[in-house]
Amino acid sequence: MAIWLVRAGRNGEREALALERNVATIGWTEMPDLGTFRDRDEMRRSFSEHYSAESAGTLANWTGQCWRFAKEIAIGDVIAMPLKSRPAVQFGNVTGPYKYEPSFPPGTEHTHAVNWAREVPRAQIDQDLLFSLGSTMTVARISRNDAEQRFRAMMSRVAGSGTPQGADSTTKEDGQQPESETLDIEEFGLDSIRRHIRTKFAGHGLARLVEAVLIAQGYKTHRSPPGADRGVDILAGRGPHGLDSPRLCVQVKSGDIPIDVKVFRELDGILGKFKADNGLLVSFGGFRSSIPGETQYDYFRIRLWNDADLIEALTTCYENLPEDVKADIPLKRVWTLATEE
């Protein structure tokens, strides 16, 4: 029984549907039912017809991934799906064979039924395992260093306990590079920054980092000292004294576990007490799936930042950060060639 990496889109566009309908799903919407192909050559010819503008190498790469998804993933295998909505990886057991679902939204028709059994924060996964999950491929088998046994052990433990160790992928397809040679450099870099922030700005230190970002964005701030904060870690406003709008109430959560809607409601309810215009809720562990439905009507009132949002804000204003903060989180801009999915 194998462990498979199956991504839910470059930006997580298939993630919500996968979790709601208990499936693993891939793109390539122009392709017909993958189960009808008798061999790889037949599938590759179909790719050539439907994606004629692509290079031979890209078509061979895509053929290999889709062949594995439709023909090699089996009932009982485990699928790891890195999430984009929060810093976590969702693990599930395959419960059904490949199935073509033409009634699904475009880009999600190719599916496997999956029982999503465990969500594990990326912070609880060792760097070598994250490296093995960092392939730019949509579909890749993870097999080195007893990965299958160790991933299953991680799934069987109580959420939040234990820390597994590494794995990597060795599978090759015709004309395709090994997954370890197609690392998602951006995701690997984000994981490195996440780990550094979690170490250097632990606990109330994360509020210090958020405050530094707000100052770099032009706000005057007041940060509550460690301890009871009455639901607000930072007060921020515009103008020379921080009295002008927009005036913000900021709540910062540094834990690994995604927060639920209760915290959002608490911040929403306290804005009036501080006579604030808006709220900012920062959760380094991300947000539970129940929050988007609650927050859609407060889009212009409260903003949510997960770890990726904070890192994006940090890198955008990095040059304007205080020198002591830049010394604590030294970053360098790196350009690299973008690879195909």
CSV table of C-alpha atoms in Angstrom, one decimal:
chain,number,residue,atom,x,y,z
A,1,MET,CA,0.0,0.0,0.0
A,2,ALA,CA,1.5,3.2,-1.2
A,3,ILE,CA,1.7,6.9,-0.1
A,4,TRP,CA,0.8,9.4,-2.9
A,5,LEU,CA,1.2,13.1,-3.1
A,6,VAL,CA,-1.8,14.6,-4.9
A,7,ARG,CA,-2.0,18.4,-5.1
A,8,ALA,CA,-5.3,20.3,-5.2
A,9,GLY,CA,-4.1,22.9,-7.7
A,10,ARG,CA,-1.3,25.4,-7.8
A,11,ASN,CA,-3.4,27.8,-5.7
A,12,GLY,CA,-5.5,25.2,-3.9
A,13,GLU,CA,-8.4,25.7,-6.3
A,14,ARG,CA,-9.6,22.1,-6.0
A,15,GLU,CA,-9.0,21.9,-2.2
A,16,ALA,CA,-12.5,22.8,-1.0
A,17,LEU,CA,-14.3,20.4,-3.3
A,18,ALA,CA,-11.9,17.6,-2.5
A,19,LEU,CA,-12.6,18.0,1.3
A,20,GLU,CA,-16.4,18.5,0.9
A,21,ARG,CA,-16.9,15.6,-1.4
A,22,ASN,CA,-14.3,13.2,0.0
A,23,VAL,CA,-12.3,12.8,-3.1
A,24,ALA,CA,-8.8,13.4,-4.5
A,25,THR,CA,-9.0,15.2,-7.8
A,26,ILE,CA,-6.6,16.5,-10.4
A,27,GLY,CA,-6.9,18.9,-13.3
A,28,TRP,CA,-6.5,18.3,-17.1
A,29,THR,CA,-10.1,19.0,-17.7
A,30,GLU,CA,-9.7,18.6,-21.5
A,31,MET,CA,-8.8,15.0,-21.1
A,32,PRO,CA,-11.7,12.4,-21.3
A,33,ASP,CA,-12.2,9.5,-18.9
A,34,LEU,CA,-8.6,8.3,-18.1
A,35,GLY,CA,-9.9,4.8,-17.3
A,36,THR,CA,-10.6,4.1,-20.9
A,37,PHE,CA,-6.9,4.2,-22.0
A,38,ARG,CA,-5.3,0.8,-22.4
A,39,ASP,CA,-1.7,1.9,-22.2
A,40,ARG,CA,0.5,5.0,-21.8
A,41,ASP,CA,1.0,5.5,-25.5
A,42,GLU,CA,-2.7,5.7,-26.1
A,43,MET,CA,-3.0,8.3,-23.2
A,44,ARG,CA,-0.1,10.3,-24.5
A,45,ARG,CA,-1.6,10.5,-28.0
A,46,SER,CA,-4.8,11.8,-26.4
A,47,PHE,CA,-2.8,14.4,-24.5
A,48,SER,CA,-1.1,15.4,-27.8
A,49,GLU,CA,-4.6,16.0,-29.4
A,50,HIS,CA,-6.0,18.0,-26.5
A,51,TYR,CA,-2.9,19.9,-25.6
A,52,SER,CA,-1.2,20.3,-28.9
A,53,ALA,CA,0.6,23.5,-28.0
A,54,GLU,CA,2.6,21.8,-25.3
A,55,SER,CA,6.1,20.3,-25.7
A,56,ALA,CA,6.8,16.6,-26.0
A,57,GLY,CA,8.5,16.6,-22.6
A,58,THR,CA,5.5,18.3,-20.9
A,59,LEU,CA,3.1,15.9,-22.5
A,60,ALA,CA,5.2,12.9,-21.3
A,61,ASN,CA,5.3,14.3,-17.8
A,62,TRP,CA,1.5,14.9,-17.7
A,63,THR,CA,0.9,11.4,-19.1
A,64,GLY,CA,3.0,9.8,-16.4
A,65,GLN,CA,1.1,11.7,-13.7
A,66,CYS,CA,-2.4,10.9,-15.0
A,67,TRP,CA,-1.5,7.3,-15.7
A,68,ARG,CA,-0.4,6.9,-12.0
A,69,PHE,CA,-3.5,8.6,-10.8
A,70,ALA,CA,-5.9,6.5,-12.9
A,71,LYS,CA,-4.1,3.2,-13.0
A,72,GLU,CA,-1.7,2.9,-10.1
A,73,ILE,CA,-3.4,4.5,-7.1
A,74,ALA,CA,-5.3,1.7,-5.4
A,75,ILE,CA,-7.9,1.2,-2.7
A,76,GLY,CA,-6.1,1.3,0.7
A,77,ASP,CA,-3.4,3.6,-0.4
A,78,VAL,CA,-2.8,6.9,1.5
A,79,ILE,CA,-3.0,10.3,-0.2
A,80,ALA,CA,-1.2,13.4,1.2
A,81,MET,CA,-2.8,16.7,0.0
A,82,PRO,CA,-0.9,19.8,1.0
A,83,LEU,CA,-3.4,22.6,1.8
A,84,LYS,CA,-3.2,26.2,0.6
A,85,SER,CA,-5.9,27.6,2.8
A,86,ARG,CA,-3.8,26.8,6.0
A,87,PRO,CA,-0.3,25.5,6.8
A,88,ALA,CA,-1.2,21.8,7.0
A,89,VAL,CA,-1.3,18.6,5.0
A,90,GLN,CA,-4.5,16.5,4.8
A,91,PHE,CA,-4.0,12.7,4.8
A,92,GLY,CA,-6.7,10.2,3.7
A,93,ASN,CA,-7.2,6.6,2.7
A,94,VAL,CA,-8.3,5.8,-0.8
A,95,THR,CA,-11.7,4.1,-0.7
A,96,GLY,CA,-12.6,3.8,-4.3
A,97,PRO,CA,-11.1,3.2,-7.8
A,98,TYR,CA,-10.5,6.0,-10.3
A,99,LYS,CA,-13.8,7.5,-11.4
A,100,TYR,CA,-14.6,10.1,-14.1
A,101,GLU,CA,-17.2,12.6,-12.8
A,102,PRO,CA,-18.4,14.8,-15.7
A,103,SER,CA,-20.9,16.5,-13.5
A,104,PHE,CA,-18.2,17.9,-11.3
A,105,PRO,CA,-16.9,21.5,-11.9
A,106,PRO,CA,-14.4,21.8,-14.7
A,107,GLY,CA,-10.9,20.8,-13.6
A,108,THR,CA,-12.2,18.3,-11.0
A,109,GLU,CA,-13.6,15.5,-13.1
A,110,HIS,CA,-10.8,13.0,-12.5
A,111,THR,CA,-11.3,11.6,-9.0
A,112,HIS,CA,-10.7,8.9,-6.4
A,113,ALA,CA,-12.9,8.5,-3.4
A,114,VAL,CA,-11.0,9.3,-0.2
A,115,ASN,CA,-11.7,9.2,3.5
A,116,TRP,CA,-9.9,12.3,4.7
A,117,ALA,CA,-8.7,11.0,8.1
A,118,ARG,CA,-6.1,13.4,9.5
A,119,GLU,CA,-5.0,17.0,9.1
A,120,VAL,CA,-1.4,17.6,10.3
A,121,PRO,CA,0.1,21.1,10.7
A,122,ARG,CA,3.2,21.6,8.6
A,123,ALA,CA,5.0,22.7,11.8
A,124,GLN,CA,4.6,19.1,13.1
A,125,ILE,CA,6.2,17.5,10.0
A,126,ASP,CA,10.0,17.3,9.9
A,127,GLN,CA,11.8,19.2,7.2
A,128,ASP,CA,12.9,16.1,5.2
A,129,LEU,CA,9.2,14.9,5.0
A,130,LEU,CA,8.2,18.4,3.9
A,131,PHE,CA,10.9,18.2,1.3
A,132,SER,CA,9.4,14.9,0.0
A,133,LEU,CA,6.0,16.6,-0.2
A,134,GLY,CA,7.6,19.6,-2.1
A,135,SER,CA,7.5,18.2,-5.6
A,136,THR,CA,5.9,20.5,-8.2
A,137,MET,CA,4.1,17.4,-9.6
A,138,THR,CA,0.4,17.1,-9.1
A,139,VAL,CA,0.7,13.4,-8.6
A,140,ALA,CA,3.9,11.7,-7.2
A,141,ARG,CA,4.6,8.5,-5.2
A,142,ILE,CA,6.5,8.9,-2.0
A,143,SER,CA,8.6,5.9,-1.2
A,144,ARG,CA,12.1,6.4,0.2
A,145,ASN,CA,13.2,5.9,3.8
A,146,ASP,CA,10.2,3.8,5.0
A,147,ALA,CA,7.9,6.8,4.1
A,148,GLU,CA,4.8,4.6,3.9
A,149,GLN,CA,5.2,3.1,7.3
A,150,ARG,CA,6.1,6.4,8.9
A,151,PHE,CA,3.3,8.4,7.3
A,152,ARG,CA,0.8,5.7,8.5
A,153,ALA,CA,2.2,5.9,12.0
A,154,MET,CA,1.7,9.7,11.9
A,155,MET,CA,-1.9,9.2,10.8
A,156,SER,CA,-2.5,6.8,13.6
A,157,ARG,CA,-1.3,9.1,16.4
A,158,VAL,CA,-3.5,11.5,18.2
A,159,ALA,CA,-3.6,14.8,16.2
A,160,GLY,CA,-0.9,17.1,17.5
A,161,SER,CA,1.3,14.5,19.1
A,162,GLY,CA,4.5,12.9,17.8
A,163,THR,CA,6.7,14.1,14.9
A,164,PRO,CA,7.5,11.8,12.0
A,165,GLN,CA,10.7,11.9,10.0
A,166,GLY,CA,11.6,12.0,6.3
A,167,ALA,CA,10.9,10.5,3.0
A,168,ASP,CA,11.4,11.3,-0.6
A,169,SER,CA,10.2,10.2,-4.0
A,170,THR,CA,12.0,8.1,-6.5
A,171,THR,CA,9.3,7.3,-9.1
A,172,LYS,CA,10.2,8.0,-12.8
A,173,GLU,CA,8.0,8.1,-15.8
A,174,ASP,CA,8.9,8.2,-19.5
A,175,GLY,CA,10.7,11.4,-20.1
A,176,GLN,CA,10.0,12.6,-16.6
A,177,GLN,CA,12.4,13.8,-13.9
A,178,PRO,CA,12.3,12.3,-10.4
A,179,GLU,CA,10.1,14.3,-8.0
A,180,SER,CA,13.1,15.2,-5.9
A,181,GLU,CA,14.5,17.1,-8.9
A,182,THR,CA,11.4,19.1,-9.4
A,183,LEU,CA,11.1,20.7,-5.9
A,184,ASP,CA,8.7,23.5,-5.4
A,185,ILE,CA,11.3,26.1,-4.4
A,186,GLU,CA,8.7,28.6,-3.3
A,187,GLU,CA,7.0,26.2,-0.9
A,188,PHE,CA,10.3,25.0,0.4
A,189,GLY,CA,11.3,28.6,1.1
A,190,LEU,CA,8.0,29.4,2.8
A,191,ASP,CA,8.5,26.3,5.0
A,192,SER,CA,12.0,27.6,6.0
A,193,ILE,CA,10.6,31.0,6.8
A,194,ARG,CA,7.7,29.5,8.8
A,195,ARG,CA,10.0,27.4,10.9
A,196,HIS,CA,12.3,30.4,11.6
A,197,ILE,CA,9.4,32.6,12.6
A,198,ARG,CA,8.0,29.9,14.8
A,199,THR,CA,11.3,29.6,16.6
A,200,LYS,CA,12.3,33.3,16.7
A,201,PHE,CA,8.9,34.8,17.3
A,202,ALA,CA,7.3,32.2,19.6
A,203,GLY,CA,4.3,33.1,21.7
A,204,HIS,CA,3.8,36.8,22.2
A,205,GLY,CA,6.8,37.4,20.0
A,206,LEU,CA,4.6,36.9,17.0
A,207,ALA,CA,2.6,40.0,18.0
A,208,ARG,CA,5.9,41.9,17.9
A,209,LEU,CA,6.4,40.7,14.3
A,210,VAL,CA,2.9,41.7,13.2
A,211,GLU,CA,3.3,45.1,14.9
A,212,ALA,CA,6.5,45.6,12.9
A,213,VAL,CA,4.7,44.9,9.7
A,214,LEU,CA,2.0,47.3,10.5
A,215,ILE,CA,4.5,50.0,11.4
A,216,ALA,CA,6.2,49.4,8.0
A,217,GLN,CA,2.8,49.8,6.4
A,218,GLY,CA,2.4,53.3,7.9
A,219,TYR,CA,0.5,52.6,11.2
A,220,LYS,CA,1.1,54.0,14.6
A,221,THR,CA,0.7,51.1,17.1
A,222,HIS,CA,0.2,50.1,20.7
A,223,ARG,CA,1.0,46.5,21.6
A,224,SER,CA,-0.3,44.9,24.8
A,225,PRO,CA,2.3,43.4,27.1
A,226,PRO,CA,2.4,39.6,27.5
A,227,GLY,CA,-0.6,38.3,29.6
A,228,ALA,CA,-4.2,39.2,29.5
A,229,ASP,CA,-5.0,41.4,26.5
A,230,ARG,CA,-8.8,41.8,26.7
A,231,GLY,CA,-9.0,40.2,23.3
A,232,VAL,CA,-6.7,42.6,21.5
A,233,ASP,CA,-2.9,42.3,21.1
A,234,ILE,CA,-2.3,45.4,19.0
A,235,LEU,CA,-4.2,48.7,18.4
A,236,ALA,CA,-3.2,50.5,15.3
A,237,GLY,CA,-4.2,53.7,13.5
A,238,ARG,CA,-3.1,56.2,10.9
A,239,GLY,CA,-1.9,59.7,11.3
A,240,PRO,CA,0.9,61.2,13.4
A,241,HIS,CA,-0.6,60.0,16.7
A,242,GLY,CA,-2.4,56.9,15.4
A,243,LEU,CA,-5.8,58.5,15.9
A,244,ASP,CA,-6.9,58.6,12.2
A,245,SER,CA,-8.8,55.9,10.3
A,246,PRO,CA,-8.6,53.1,9.6
A,247,ARG,CA,-8.2,52.2,13.2
A,248,LEU,CA,-7.5,48.5,13.8
A,249,CYS,CA,-7.9,46.0,16.6
A,250,VAL,CA,-5.5,43.1,16.0
A,251,GLN,CA,-5.6,39.7,17.6
A,252,VAL,CA,-2.6,37.4,17.1
A,253,LYS,CA,-2.6,33.6,17.6
A,254,SER,CA,0.7,31.9,17.4
A,255,GLY,CA,-0.3,28.3,17.9
A,256,ASP,CA,0.0,25.4,15.5
A,257,ILE,CA,-3.7,24.5,15.5
A,258,PRO,CA,-6.2,26.2,13.2
A,259,ILE,CA,-8.5,28.5,15.2
A,260,ASP,CA,-12.3,28.2,15.0
A,261,VAL,CA,-15.1,30.7,14.5
A,262,LYS,CA,-15.3,31.5,18.2
A,263,VAL,CA,-12.1,33.7,18.1
A,264,PHE,CA,-13.4,35.5,15.0
A,265,ARG,CA,-16.7,36.3,16.8
A,266,GLU,CA,-14.9,37.5,19.9
A,267,LEU,CA,-12.9,40.0,17.8
A,268,ASP,CA,-16.0,41.1,15.8
A,269,GLY,CA,-17.7,41.8,19.1
A,270,ILE,CA,-14.9,43.8,20.6
A,271,LEU,CA,-14.4,46.3,17.8
A,272,GLY,CA,-17.1,48.6,19.1
A,273,LYS,CA,-15.6,48.7,22.6
A,274,PHE,CA,-12.3,50.1,21.1
A,275,LYS,CA,-14.1,52.3,18.6
A,276,ALA,CA,-12.1,50.6,15.9
A,277,ASP,CA,-13.1,50.7,12.2
A,278,ASN,CA,-11.7,47.3,11.3
A,279,GLY,CA,-10.2,44.1,12.8
A,280,LEU,CA,-7.2,42.0,11.8
A,281,LEU,CA,-7.1,38.4,13.0
A,282,VAL,CA,-3.7,36.7,12.6
A,283,SER,CA,-3.5,32.9,13.1
A,284,PHE,CA,-0.1,31.3,12.3
A,285,GLY,CA,-1.8,27.9,12.5
A,286,GLY,CA,-4.5,28.9,10.0
A,287,PHE,CA,-8.3,28.8,10.2
A,288,ARG,CA,-10.8,25.9,10.4
A,289,SER,CA,-13.0,25.3,7.4
A,290,SER,CA,-16.0,26.8,9.2
A,291,ILE,CA,-14.6,30.3,9.2
A,292,PRO,CA,-15.0,31.3,5.5
A,293,GLY,CA,-18.8,31.0,5.7
A,294,GLU,CA,-18.9,33.1,8.8
A,295,THR,CA,-16.5,35.8,7.5
A,296,GLN,CA,-17.8,36.4,4.0
A,297,TYR,CA,-20.2,39.1,5.1
A,298,ASP,CA,-17.5,40.9,7.1
A,299,TYR,CA,-15.0,41.1,4.2
A,300,PHE,CA,-14.8,44.9,4.5
A,301,ARG,CA,-14.7,44.8,8.3
A,302,ILE,CA,-12.3,42.1,9.4
A,303,ARG,CA,-9.3,40.6,7.6
A,304,LEU,CA,-7.8,37.2,8.2
A,305,TRP,CA,-4.1,36.5,7.9
A,306,ASN,CA,-2.7,33.0,8.0
A,307,ASP,CA,1.0,32.2,8.0
A,308,ALA,CA,1.3,32.7,4.2
A,309,ASP,CA,-0.5,36.1,4.4
A,310,LEU,CA,1.8,37.3,7.2
A,311,ILE,CA,4.9,36.2,5.2
A,312,GLU,CA,3.6,37.9,2.1
A,313,ALA,CA,3.0,41.1,4.0
A,314,LEU,CA,6.4,40.8,5.6
A,315,THR,CA,8.2,40.3,2.3
A,316,THR,CA,6.3,43.2,0.7
A,317,CYS,CA,7.4,45.7,3.2
A,318,TYR,CA,10.6,44.1,4.3
A,319,GLU,CA,12.9,47.0,3.5
A,320,ASN,CA,10.9,49.3,5.8
A,321,LEU,CA,11.0,47.0,8.8
A,322,PRO,CA,12.9,48.0,11.9
A,323,GLU,CA,16.6,47.0,11.8
A,324,ASP,CA,16.2,44.7,14.9
A,325,VAL,CA,13.4,42.8,13.2
A,326,LYS,CA,15.3,42.4,10.0
A,327,ALA,CA,18.3,41.1,12.0
A,328,ASP,CA,16.0,38.5,13.7
A,329,ILE,CA,14.6,37.4,10.3
A,330,PRO,CA,17.2,37.9,7.6
A,331,LEU,CA,15.7,37.4,4.2
A,332,LYS,CA,17.1,37.6,0.6
A,333,ARG,CA,15.1,37.8,-2.6
A,334,VAL,CA,15.9,34.9,-5.0
A,335,TRP,CA,14.7,34.5,-8.6
A,336,THR,CA,14.3,31.0,-10.0
A,337,LEU,CA,12.8,29.5,-13.1
A,338,ALA,CA,9.1,28.6,-12.7
A,339,THR,CA,8.5,24.9,-13.6
A,340,GLU,CA,5.4,23.4,-15.2
A,341,GLU,CA,2.9,21.5,-13.1
